Amino acid sequence: MTASPGGSAAGVRGQHWDPNRYVRNAGFVADLGGPALELLAPCAGERILDLGCGDGRLTRRLADLGVEVVGIDSSTEQIAAARATGLDARVADGEALRFSDEFDAVFSNAALHWMRRPAAVIDGVWRALRHGGRFVGEMGGHGNVARITAALVSALDRRGLDGAAAVPWYFPTPEAYGALLRAQGFRVSSIALIPRPTPLPGEIAGWLETFAESFVRRIAPEDRADFIAEVAESLRPILSDGSGNWTADYVRLRFAAWKPAPESGPGRAGLRDA
Ligand code: BEZ
């Protein structure tokens, strides 16, 4: 699942999404979305917004359950792929949502870490939800892909570039994200960091080509293959088992929150403020 905060597919924070490349190198993202979907506990007939739906793999699972689902993503290419499967999928900026009081739930998998203005996202989610509606998501959390990030930053620094400035991601702690949710008025029923070392479908170069464009685009086109190879070699002793099997150092932040009725009171049976 992909999302980036606003703008066109052609380069939000130096990242664009090629649906074919995404399926090849990142199909596991939707495959691993099961726990977040379970936490969402969608019901047939509910109206749910999938925020950062990418090519719509999980959106389709919701639709197949009888959910009236709307998917949004900032990538025109990914939205075209989602629409081609018959989904209601729209290009939209996650930091400037325009929905009002119309969803039973907002769901997001592996997308919120591309949105560097989380308070703006949370504000839009709040407005999109009906009272009693829930916001359930999973994103990269504090420490996510820390070793990959360090290797990318170092490789840029070695070339006299500002590696830290190229980091496009927001990986909050549960405390920081929970505080933003509560500041908006959400009740937080659960929020936790979950280390999830993630086997990759191929070489780490495929992951870097798919997700690390913000770093790679700072390198002259003719030098990019060498840059990726250098980063991959620096990571090999850490993330590869020596037989060509790579595992990315993912850490998830998974949460569920709900929008209470104006006079408080639980919106959904079973949810308790954490
Ligand atoms: C993630 O899903 O955690 C992730 C994906 C791509 C880049 C960074 C993080």
Tab-separated table of C-alpha atoms and ligand atoms in Angstrom:
chain	number	residue	atom	x	y	z
A	1	MET	CA	0.000	0.000	0.000
A	2	THR	CA	1.343	3.374	-0.868
A	3	ALA	CA	0.647	6.903	-0.047
A	4	SER	CA	2.450	10.108	-0.156
A	5	PRO	CA	1.293	13.389	1.155
A	6	GLY	CA	-0.311	15.372	-1.535
A	7	GLY	CA	0.905	16.390	-4.919
A	8	SER	CA	1.075	14.345	-8.051
A	9	ALA	CA	2.468	10.918	-8.607
A	10	ALA	CA	5.431	12.402	-10.376
A	11	GLY	CA	7.431	13.122	-7.331
A	12	VAL	CA	6.030	13.784	-3.905
A	13	ARG	CA	9.153	13.902	-1.736
A	14	GLY	CA	11.041	12.495	-4.691
A	15	GLN	CA	8.947	9.354	-4.736
A	16	HIS	CA	6.750	8.029	-7.484
A	17	TRP	CA	4.957	4.742	-7.709
A	18	ASP	CA	5.156	2.311	-10.600
A	19	PRO	CA	2.393	-0.270	-10.018
A	20	ASN	CA	4.316	-3.079	-11.762
A	21	ARG	CA	7.495	-2.440	-9.805
A	22	TYR	CA	5.425	-2.153	-6.641
A	23	VAL	CA	3.784	-5.535	-7.144
A	24	ARG	CA	7.196	-7.098	-7.876
A	25	ASN	CA	9.076	-5.642	-4.911
A	26	ALA	CA	6.385	-4.793	-2.387
A	27	GLY	CA	3.531	-7.249	-2.786
A	28	PHE	CA	4.231	-8.343	0.784
A	29	VAL	CA	2.943	-4.988	2.079
A	30	ALA	CA	-0.675	-5.956	1.422
A	31	ASP	CA	-0.005	-9.604	2.318
A	32	LEU	CA	1.079	-8.471	5.793
A	33	GLY	CA	-1.895	-6.161	6.304
A	34	GLY	CA	-3.949	-8.895	7.999
A	35	PRO	CA	-3.421	-7.818	11.635
A	36	ALA	CA	-4.444	-4.234	10.896
A	37	LEU	CA	-7.534	-5.471	9.064
A	38	GLU	CA	-8.381	-7.706	12.021
A	39	LEU	CA	-8.114	-4.741	14.361
A	40	LEU	CA	-10.426	-2.803	12.051
A	41	ALA	CA	-12.999	-5.617	12.247
A	42	PRO	CA	-14.939	-4.367	9.224
A	43	CYS	CA	-18.626	-5.177	8.894
A	44	ALA	CA	-20.655	-5.543	5.714
A	45	GLY	CA	-22.575	-2.379	4.958
A	46	GLU	CA	-20.151	-0.072	6.734
A	47	ARG	CA	-18.735	2.888	4.807
A	48	ILE	CA	-14.943	2.872	5.199
A	49	LEU	CA	-12.184	5.122	3.846
A	50	ASP	CA	-8.911	3.382	2.944
A	51	LEU	CA	-6.348	6.140	3.381
A	52	GLY	CA	-3.305	5.484	1.191
A	53	CYS	CA	-4.844	2.568	-0.661
A	54	GLY	CA	-2.054	2.151	-3.223
A	55	ASP	CA	-3.051	-0.334	-5.897
A	56	GLY	CA	-6.073	-1.351	-3.826
A	57	ARG	CA	-5.148	-4.866	-2.731
A	58	LEU	CA	-6.530	-4.399	0.799
A	59	THR	CA	-9.302	-2.119	-0.438
A	60	ARG	CA	-10.479	-5.047	-2.535
A	61	ARG	CA	-10.537	-7.290	0.533
A	62	LEU	CA	-12.797	-4.771	2.254
A	63	ALA	CA	-15.063	-4.508	-0.778
A	64	ASP	CA	-15.315	-8.301	-0.978
A	65	LEU	CA	-16.530	-8.314	2.638
A	66	GLY	CA	-19.461	-6.124	1.632
A	67	VAL	CA	-17.939	-2.864	2.844
A	68	GLU	CA	-18.792	0.294	0.931
A	69	VAL	CA	-15.168	1.335	0.597
A	70	VAL	CA	-13.529	4.432	-0.859
A	71	GLY	CA	-9.778	4.273	-1.478
A	72	ILE	CA	-7.609	7.341	-1.777
A	73	ASP	CA	-3.948	7.753	-2.654
A	74	SER	CA	-1.798	10.569	-3.967
A	75	SER	CA	-0.366	8.408	-6.761
A	76	THR	CA	-2.297	8.687	-10.013
A	77	GLU	CA	-0.665	5.480	-11.275
A	78	GLN	CA	-1.640	3.475	-8.201
A	79	ILE	CA	-5.165	4.861	-8.274
A	80	ALA	CA	-5.471	3.923	-11.947
A	81	ALA	CA	-4.445	0.370	-11.023
A	82	ALA	CA	-7.006	0.291	-8.195
A	83	ARG	CA	-9.788	1.675	-10.397
A	84	ALA	CA	-9.010	-0.910	-13.060
A	85	THR	CA	-10.183	-3.558	-10.576
A	86	GLY	CA	-13.536	-1.804	-10.207
A	87	LEU	CA	-12.858	-0.048	-6.913
A	88	ASP	CA	-14.059	3.421	-5.972
A	89	ALA	CA	-10.539	4.875	-5.799
A	90	ARG	CA	-9.626	8.531	-5.998
A	91	VAL	CA	-6.495	10.641	-6.157
A	92	ALA	CA	-6.412	12.747	-3.009
A	93	ASP	CA	-4.018	14.367	-0.581
A	94	GLY	CA	-3.966	12.620	2.796
A	95	GLU	CA	-2.927	15.859	4.476
A	96	ALA	CA	-5.932	17.745	3.094
A	97	LEU	CA	-8.878	15.354	3.308
A	98	ARG	CA	-12.175	16.891	2.224
A	99	PHE	CA	-14.645	14.328	3.550
A	100	SER	CA	-17.185	15.354	6.139
A	101	ASP	CA	-18.951	13.215	8.713
A	102	GLU	CA	-19.494	10.303	6.348
A	103	PHE	CA	-17.399	7.256	7.288
A	104	ASP	CA	-17.894	4.571	9.932
A	105	ALA	CA	-14.150	3.974	9.891
A	106	VAL	CA	-10.935	5.242	8.385
A	107	PHE	CA	-8.343	2.542	7.762
A	108	SER	CA	-4.713	2.922	6.747
A	109	ASN	CA	-1.965	0.383	6.139
A	110	ALA	CA	1.683	1.275	5.462
A	111	ALA	CA	0.863	4.754	4.260
A	112	LEU	CA	0.803	7.234	7.149
A	113	HIS	CA	4.602	7.288	7.465
A	114	TRP	CA	4.760	9.078	4.103
A	115	MET	CA	2.686	11.925	5.500
A	116	ARG	CA	4.963	14.338	7.292
A	117	ARG	CA	2.161	16.537	8.647
A	118	PRO	CA	0.411	14.030	10.920
A	119	ALA	CA	-1.726	16.607	12.720
A	120	ALA	CA	-3.219	17.663	9.374
A	121	VAL	CA	-3.923	14.013	8.521
A	122	ILE	CA	-5.538	13.335	11.888
A	123	ASP	CA	-7.648	16.471	11.604
A	124	GLY	CA	-8.937	15.345	8.195
A	125	VAL	CA	-9.649	11.848	9.486
A	126	TRP	CA	-11.571	13.310	12.418
A	127	ARG	CA	-13.750	15.369	10.090
A	128	ALA	CA	-14.293	12.415	7.740
A	129	LEU	CA	-15.631	10.214	10.557
A	130	ARG	CA	-19.099	10.093	11.980
A	131	HIS	CA	-19.356	10.265	15.761
A	132	GLY	CA	-18.548	6.814	17.064
A	133	GLY	CA	-16.434	6.122	13.995
A	134	ARG	CA	-13.015	4.557	14.347
A	135	PHE	CA	-9.545	5.246	13.002
A	136	VAL	CA	-7.492	2.078	12.718
A	137	GLY	CA	-4.084	1.905	11.157
A	138	GLU	CA	-0.632	0.477	10.870
A	139	MET	CA	2.427	2.415	9.790
A	140	GLY	CA	6.175	2.443	10.248
A	141	GLY	CA	6.930	3.228	13.884
A	142	HIS	CA	9.918	4.512	15.799
A	143	GLY	CA	13.027	2.577	14.714
A	144	ASN	CA	11.460	1.354	11.480
A	145	VAL	CA	14.021	0.503	8.765
A	146	ALA	CA	16.625	2.192	10.964
A	147	ARG	CA	19.537	0.249	9.509
A	148	ILE	CA	18.442	0.800	5.933
A	149	THR	CA	17.969	4.499	6.633
A	150	ALA	CA	21.397	4.773	8.264
A	151	ALA	CA	23.047	3.109	5.258
A	152	LEU	CA	21.283	5.463	2.825
A	153	VAL	CA	22.121	8.562	4.871
A	154	SER	CA	25.792	7.516	5.209
A	155	ALA	CA	26.117	6.837	1.486
A	156	LEU	CA	24.838	10.336	0.682
A	157	ASP	CA	26.996	11.903	3.407
A	158	ARG	CA	30.079	10.197	1.948
A	159	ARG	CA	29.360	12.058	-1.296
A	160	GLY	CA	29.215	15.404	0.508
A	161	LEU	CA	25.405	15.496	0.380
A	162	ASP	CA	23.033	15.996	3.313
A	163	GLY	CA	21.780	12.471	3.887
A	164	ALA	CA	19.503	13.336	6.814
A	165	ALA	CA	17.655	15.891	4.686
A	166	ALA	CA	16.704	13.132	2.230
A	167	VAL	CA	14.787	11.051	4.796
A	168	PRO	CA	11.143	11.197	3.619
A	169	TRP	CA	9.505	9.197	6.401
A	170	TYR	CA	7.751	9.878	9.693
A	171	PHE	CA	8.120	7.011	12.176
A	172	PRO	CA	6.604	8.140	15.483
A	173	THR	CA	6.660	6.564	18.920
A	174	PRO	CA	3.317	5.373	20.350
A	175	GLU	CA	3.548	8.234	22.853
A	176	ALA	CA	3.946	10.881	20.150
A	177	TYR	CA	1.231	9.532	17.832
A	178	GLY	CA	-1.123	8.803	20.722
A	179	ALA	CA	-0.695	12.382	21.944
A	180	LEU	CA	-1.609	13.725	18.484
A	181	LEU	CA	-4.717	11.526	18.354
A	182	ARG	CA	-5.824	12.589	21.827
A	183	ALA	CA	-5.133	16.251	21.105
A	184	GLN	CA	-7.623	15.962	18.240
A	185	GLY	CA	-10.212	14.463	20.563
A	186	PHE	CA	-9.830	10.777	19.690
A	187	ARG	CA	-10.069	8.112	22.368
A	188	VAL	CA	-7.204	5.671	21.867
A	189	SER	CA	-8.126	2.061	22.524
A	190	SER	CA	-4.750	0.571	21.589
A	191	ILE	CA	-1.416	1.762	20.282
A	192	ALA	CA	1.826	-0.207	20.247
A	193	LEU	CA	5.136	-0.706	18.498
A	194	ILE	CA	5.544	-4.135	16.941
A	195	PRO	CA	8.993	-5.180	15.673
A	196	ARG	CA	8.392	-7.154	12.486
A	197	PRO	CA	11.546	-8.240	10.660
A	198	THR	CA	10.218	-8.693	7.146
A	199	PRO	CA	11.615	-11.150	4.579
A	200	LEU	CA	11.948	-9.473	1.198
A	201	PRO	CA	10.928	-11.147	-2.055
A	202	GLY	CA	14.338	-10.523	-3.622
A	203	GLU	CA	17.500	-8.496	-3.284
A	204	ILE	CA	17.471	-5.360	-1.141
A	205	ALA	CA	18.210	-3.400	-4.344
A	206	GLY	CA	14.575	-3.942	-5.349
A	207	TRP	CA	13.379	-2.449	-2.053
A	208	LEU	CA	15.747	0.511	-2.456
A	209	GLU	CA	14.582	1.117	-6.044
A	210	THR	CA	10.952	0.973	-4.954
A	211	PHE	CA	11.022	2.971	-1.715
A	212	ALA	CA	14.216	5.032	-1.499
A	213	GLU	CA	13.812	7.389	-4.425
A	214	SER	CA	14.109	10.396	-2.158
A	215	PHE	CA	17.746	9.398	-1.601
A	216	VAL	CA	18.541	8.022	-5.054
A	217	ARG	CA	17.301	11.052	-6.957
A	218	ARG	CA	20.000	13.176	-5.307
A	219	ILE	CA	22.571	11.164	-7.261
A	220	ALA	CA	23.355	11.789	-10.927
A	221	PRO	CA	21.415	9.292	-13.062
A	222	GLU	CA	24.568	7.597	-14.348
A	223	ASP	CA	25.782	6.961	-10.775
A	224	ARG	CA	22.549	5.636	-9.286
A	225	ALA	CA	23.204	1.945	-9.910
A	226	ASP	CA	26.569	2.241	-8.123
A	227	PHE	CA	24.914	4.106	-5.242
A	228	ILE	CA	22.314	1.385	-4.780
A	229	ALA	CA	24.971	-1.335	-5.028
A	230	GLU	CA	27.082	0.422	-2.397
A	231	VAL	CA	24.148	0.731	0.019
A	232	ALA	CA	23.219	-2.895	-0.586
A	233	GLU	CA	26.775	-4.078	0.110
A	234	SER	CA	26.921	-2.086	3.340
A	235	LEU	CA	23.675	-3.773	4.464
A	236	ARG	CA	24.579	-7.305	3.346
A	237	PRO	CA	26.333	-8.325	6.594
A	238	ILE	CA	23.405	-6.981	8.646
A	239	LEU	CA	20.237	-7.878	6.735
A	240	SER	CA	21.204	-10.803	4.494
A	241	ASP	CA	21.752	-14.387	5.631
A	242	GLY	CA	24.544	-14.909	3.139
A	243	SER	CA	22.382	-17.078	0.865
A	244	GLY	CA	20.665	-14.155	-0.804
A	245	ASN	CA	17.748	-13.974	1.651
A	246	TRP	CA	17.149	-10.424	2.821
A	247	THR	CA	15.127	-9.308	5.838
A	248	ALA	CA	14.175	-5.657	6.296
A	249	ASP	CA	14.205	-4.233	9.821
A	250	TYR	CA	10.559	-3.194	9.952
A	251	VAL	CA	8.884	-1.930	13.127
A	252	ARG	CA	5.146	-1.305	12.948
A	253	LEU	CA	3.053	1.175	14.883
A	254	ARG	CA	-0.472	-0.255	15.111
A	255	PHE	CA	-3.340	1.663	16.668
A	256	ALA	CA	-7.088	1.910	17.059
A	257	ALA	CA	-8.899	5.056	18.127
A	258	TRP	CA	-12.436	6.329	17.947
A	259	LYS	CA	-14.257	9.623	17.684
A	260	PRO	CA	-16.589	9.947	20.651
A	261	ALA	CA	-20.014	11.499	20.542
A	262	PRO	CA	-19.931	15.226	21.440
A	263	GLU	CA	-20.960	14.507	25.019
A	264	SER	CA	-18.397	11.692	25.275
A	265	GLY	CA	-19.552	8.129	25.903
A	266	PRO	CA	-18.100	5.142	24.056
A	267	GLY	CA	-18.847	5.130	20.348
A	268	ARG	CA	-18.381	1.478	19.806
A	269	ALA	CA	-18.971	-1.319	22.250
A	270	GLY	CA	-15.805	-2.974	23.442
A	271	LEU	CA	-13.435	-0.075	22.836
A	272	ARG	CA	-11.839	1.328	25.953
A	273	ASP	CA	-9.539	4.306	26.202
A	274	ALA	CA	-5.947	3.066	26.602
B	1	BEZ	C1	7.049	0.675	5.763
B	1	BEZ	O1	6.044	0.111	5.327
B	1	BEZ	O2	7.322	0.659	6.957
B	1	BEZ	C2	7.974	1.384	4.849
B	1	BEZ	C3	7.878	1.189	3.510
B	1	BEZ	C4	8.717	1.871	2.687
B	1	BEZ	C5	9.636	2.750	3.181
B	1	BEZ	C6	9.717	2.942	4.516
B	1	BEZ	C7	8.884	2.251	5.353
